[in-house]
XYZ file of C-alpha atoms in Angstrom:
298
model
C -0.174 -0.116 -0.228
C 1.913 3.342 -1.086
C 2.362 6.397 1.110
C -1.808 7.814 1.297
C -3.346 4.484 0.591
C -2.184 3.542 3.492
C -2.717 7.205 5.797
C -6.186 7.841 3.781
C -7.502 4.297 5.661
C -5.273 5.724 9.096
C -7.752 8.310 8.532
C -10.998 6.710 7.854
C -10.238 4.127 10.742
C -9.555 7.528 13.546
C -12.699 9.220 11.462
C -14.445 5.527 12.230
C -13.857 5.239 16.129
C -14.507 8.946 16.782
C -17.959 8.319 14.978
C -19.390 5.564 17.461
C -17.825 7.372 20.500
C -20.705 10.396 19.748
C -22.777 8.504 22.114
C -20.179 8.648 25.299
C -20.555 11.679 24.391
C -20.958 14.182 21.976
C -18.659 18.056 22.285
C -15.772 15.771 23.133
C -16.002 12.940 20.130
C -16.446 16.775 18.610
C -13.414 18.110 19.778
C -11.200 15.179 19.053
C -12.701 14.926 15.138
C -11.406 19.028 15.391
C -7.478 17.331 16.626
C -7.169 14.582 14.704
C -8.240 16.817 12.094
C -4.948 18.552 12.656
C -3.157 16.056 13.042
C -3.350 14.756 9.671
C -3.335 18.513 8.432
C -0.581 19.198 5.895
C -1.330 21.691 3.748
C -1.664 25.411 4.582
C -5.540 25.610 4.191
C -6.322 22.587 6.224
C -4.154 23.124 9.126
C -5.330 26.884 8.773
C -9.400 25.779 9.187
C -8.408 23.349 11.708
C -6.686 25.973 14.149
C -9.921 29.154 13.594
C -11.695 25.279 14.258
C -9.999 24.019 17.626
C -10.201 28.051 19.135
C -14.117 27.656 17.829
C -14.944 24.764 19.747
C -13.430 26.394 22.799
C -16.871 28.598 23.134
C -18.349 25.095 25.033
C -22.142 27.126 24.063
C -21.372 27.684 19.815
C -22.787 26.832 17.456
C -21.644 24.930 16.046
C -21.581 21.456 18.291
C -24.675 21.304 16.982
C -24.776 21.855 14.028
C -22.235 19.356 13.887
C -24.063 16.719 15.769
C -26.440 17.022 13.809
C -24.163 17.051 10.213
C -23.044 13.550 11.957
C -27.019 11.972 13.275
C -28.261 12.415 9.922
C -26.265 11.980 6.864
C -24.648 8.379 5.987
C -21.607 8.309 7.854
C -19.620 5.826 4.595
C -21.170 9.270 2.933
C -20.184 11.831 4.806
C -16.684 9.612 5.507
C -16.283 9.582 1.657
C -16.250 13.203 0.976
C -14.750 14.680 3.476
C -12.031 13.452 2.520
C -11.865 13.271 -0.753
C -12.488 17.131 -0.475
C -10.123 17.556 2.597
C -7.573 15.354 2.289
C -6.640 14.058 -1.871
C -8.197 18.503 -2.586
C -6.558 21.000 0.169
C -3.617 18.411 1.145
C -2.727 16.121 -1.135
C -3.739 18.095 -5.336
C -3.223 21.153 -3.365
C 0.725 20.500 -3.542
C 0.623 19.993 -7.247
C -1.223 23.627 -7.288
C 1.181 25.089 -5.479
C 4.203 24.013 -7.291
C 3.045 25.545 -10.286
C 1.659 28.503 -8.655
C 5.417 29.571 -7.896
C 6.002 28.377 -11.226
C 3.335 30.785 -12.338
C 3.884 33.347 -10.018
C 0.010 33.777 -9.028
C -2.350 32.044 -7.380
C -4.491 29.040 -8.951
C -7.756 28.057 -8.595
C -8.643 24.784 -6.390
C -11.512 23.959 -8.456
C -13.763 23.821 -11.431
C -16.935 24.646 -12.513
C -18.869 23.009 -15.276
C -22.292 23.849 -16.403
C -24.815 21.068 -17.733
C -27.596 20.932 -19.309
C -28.536 18.827 -22.790
C -31.138 21.165 -24.202
C -30.709 23.285 -26.278
C -29.487 26.663 -23.725
C -26.939 29.029 -25.463
C -25.528 28.998 -21.354
C -24.558 25.040 -21.394
C -20.677 25.527 -22.174
C -20.080 21.731 -22.023
C -21.708 18.301 -23.301
C -20.671 15.519 -20.373
C -17.299 14.043 -23.332
C -16.659 17.953 -22.290
C -16.178 17.450 -18.629
C -15.082 13.547 -18.140
C -11.394 15.429 -20.387
C -11.753 18.258 -18.825
C -11.537 17.003 -15.160
C -8.991 14.472 -16.392
C -6.924 17.116 -17.846
C -6.715 19.032 -14.567
C -6.873 17.058 -11.880
C -3.262 16.225 -13.700
C -2.557 20.613 -12.692
C -3.901 19.258 -9.067
C -7.596 20.440 -8.829
C -9.289 17.333 -8.379
C -12.912 19.770 -6.631
C -15.745 19.931 -9.343
C -18.734 21.853 -9.026
C -21.110 21.064 -11.875
C -24.469 23.232 -11.949
C -27.752 21.639 -13.829
C -29.773 24.038 -15.580
C -33.115 22.625 -17.162
C -36.297 20.259 -16.168
C -35.132 17.496 -18.304
C -31.317 17.578 -17.620
C -31.207 13.570 -17.573
C -28.955 12.917 -14.069
C -28.125 10.040 -14.237
C -25.661 10.199 -16.617
C -23.536 12.355 -14.281
C -22.921 8.776 -12.245
C -20.644 7.543 -14.399
C -17.841 10.719 -13.890
C -18.593 10.453 -9.591
C -17.436 6.848 -10.241
C -14.455 6.831 -12.511
C -13.470 10.263 -10.489
C -13.893 8.158 -7.501
C -10.790 10.508 -4.888
C -12.573 13.262 -6.851
C -15.219 15.129 -4.683
C -18.333 17.284 -6.592
C -20.747 19.448 -5.680
C -23.719 19.380 -7.637
C -25.994 22.420 -8.489
C -29.447 20.728 -9.282
C -31.759 24.715 -9.864
C -34.689 23.306 -10.563
C -33.090 19.599 -11.962
C -35.370 17.071 -9.542
C -33.806 14.187 -8.318
C -35.727 10.797 -7.626
C -35.583 8.601 -4.778
C -33.290 6.166 -6.490
C -30.786 8.802 -8.057
C -30.488 9.272 -4.466
C -29.434 5.997 -3.152
C -27.507 6.240 -5.967
C -25.596 9.609 -5.091
C -24.879 8.512 -1.416
C -23.131 5.252 -2.992
C -21.544 7.696 -4.669
C -21.052 9.150 -1.345
C -18.584 11.492 -3.556
C -20.821 14.202 -4.173
C -22.202 17.429 -1.987
C -25.738 17.920 -3.556
C -26.693 21.574 -3.401
C -30.810 22.379 -3.461
C -32.059 25.427 -4.964
C -33.773 27.611 -2.324
C -35.976 29.004 -4.977
C -37.235 25.686 -6.496
C -41.309 25.153 -5.649
C -40.520 21.514 -4.358
C -36.987 22.537 -2.078
C -38.173 21.894 0.787
C -39.669 18.602 -0.082
C -36.732 17.218 -1.352
C -34.566 18.797 1.713
C -36.727 16.847 3.505
C -36.805 12.853 1.123
C -32.664 13.427 1.512
C -32.106 13.996 5.571
C -34.270 11.010 5.456
C -31.731 9.113 3.441
C -29.464 9.541 4.638
C -28.192 11.670 1.652
C -25.266 14.711 2.139
C -26.487 17.711 1.396
C -27.346 21.846 1.320
C -29.276 24.506 0.246
C -27.662 27.221 -2.262
C -29.233 31.479 -2.115
C -28.885 33.563 -4.510
C -28.326 36.885 -2.986
C -29.262 40.549 -4.398
C -27.464 43.175 -2.666
C -30.238 44.200 -0.386
C -30.020 40.721 1.224
C -26.513 41.390 2.018
C -27.557 43.622 5.580
C -29.499 40.725 6.088
C -27.518 38.573 7.065
C -26.923 39.102 10.454
C -29.678 39.536 11.639
C -32.676 36.909 12.253
C -34.721 37.340 10.241
C -33.061 36.247 7.112
C -32.185 33.404 8.379
C -36.297 32.929 9.692
C -37.650 32.539 5.462
C -35.131 29.364 5.230
C -36.410 27.840 8.555
C -38.073 25.028 6.661
C -35.557 23.258 4.881
C -34.233 20.229 7.510
C -30.132 21.874 6.094
C -27.564 23.342 8.015
C -25.708 23.727 5.397
C -25.869 27.239 3.448
C -24.050 28.408 0.086
C -24.790 32.026 -0.765
C -24.125 32.900 -4.791
C -24.270 36.422 -6.779
C -27.730 36.435 -8.465
C -25.326 38.117 -10.360
C -21.938 39.534 -10.997
C -23.315 43.507 -10.232
C -24.103 41.959 -7.208
C -21.702 43.087 -4.164
C -19.405 40.244 -2.668
C -20.951 38.689 0.833
C -17.601 37.287 1.723
C -16.218 39.426 4.611
C -19.598 39.862 6.243
C -20.666 36.268 5.662
C -16.778 35.841 7.107
C -17.344 37.543 10.241
C -20.916 36.088 10.911
C -18.925 32.238 11.235
C -15.819 33.373 13.175
C -19.066 35.338 15.720
C -20.884 32.015 16.037
C -24.122 33.233 15.374
C -24.935 32.070 11.625
C -27.380 29.045 12.544
C -25.686 27.384 9.344
C -22.662 26.467 8.119
C -22.499 29.334 5.608
C -20.593 29.595 2.726
C -20.316 33.412 0.022
C -18.855 30.347 -2.728
C -17.056 33.051 -4.968
C -15.703 34.730 -1.526
C -14.332 31.202 -0.139
C -13.138 29.548 -3.237
C -11.170 32.933 -3.364
C -9.787 32.605 -0.051
C -8.939 29.158 -0.347
C -6.822 29.346 -3.364
C -4.325 31.567 -2.080
C -4.297 30.091 1.065
C -3.142 26.692 -0.425
C -0.928 28.919 -3.547
C 0.303 30.434 -0.046
């Protein structure tokens, strides 16, 4: 067994042991998992992430304890481990070394993930075919990019076509933004079996609440996402903003600007995370992705 596979096996075993201890003391177990994450961290971003997380968990009243416990109780543990290892170890540590080396050679910050739009409908923004996505993933993985977001557009987009990509790139992490595409019970099971996919549900879609309820019941790993406008940014620290989202049984929230002219909510989102006042794990998609890239490339 090579050193990478050995490290992954050790992480998997340690996390599995930690999850079994949840019944005895959830807060202590969560702190132990954070400490373990720090020990296994060799990448710049992963080390910085766990250092901040350890500090936040020193607060016994931190909402992150409840959020983490919710995720652990309602998400299939194999799904959670698989996605966590693929993003946390492979993307942020193992492949990040390649990105960092290339960044030094080129003298600029390089991206750590790649974004795709996929739709078989004849739409102008459907810029990539399935074959192009597959080829591009294979190419950029050689450059150290191992995490990919795929946004589906149109209700007729055949989600099943993507399963072969998730399976073939088994060590990669995927964020799948469903848009208005509906997901069946069978597809939920297939995605959970793949394990390396975080489903992202549009909070504005008509069946978003029922979809989230079904995903919670089935143990799928998922998040909701919200396309914000300038008026939303000033409300992010107000409880009223989250009231309209409380119908969703999710503890993860991805914020995405509605268009390119919208101001970035990133700095405020960063403050909210550190102040520990949000009822969600909250992420400003473009801002935080750029932040991760800048830390990886240090």
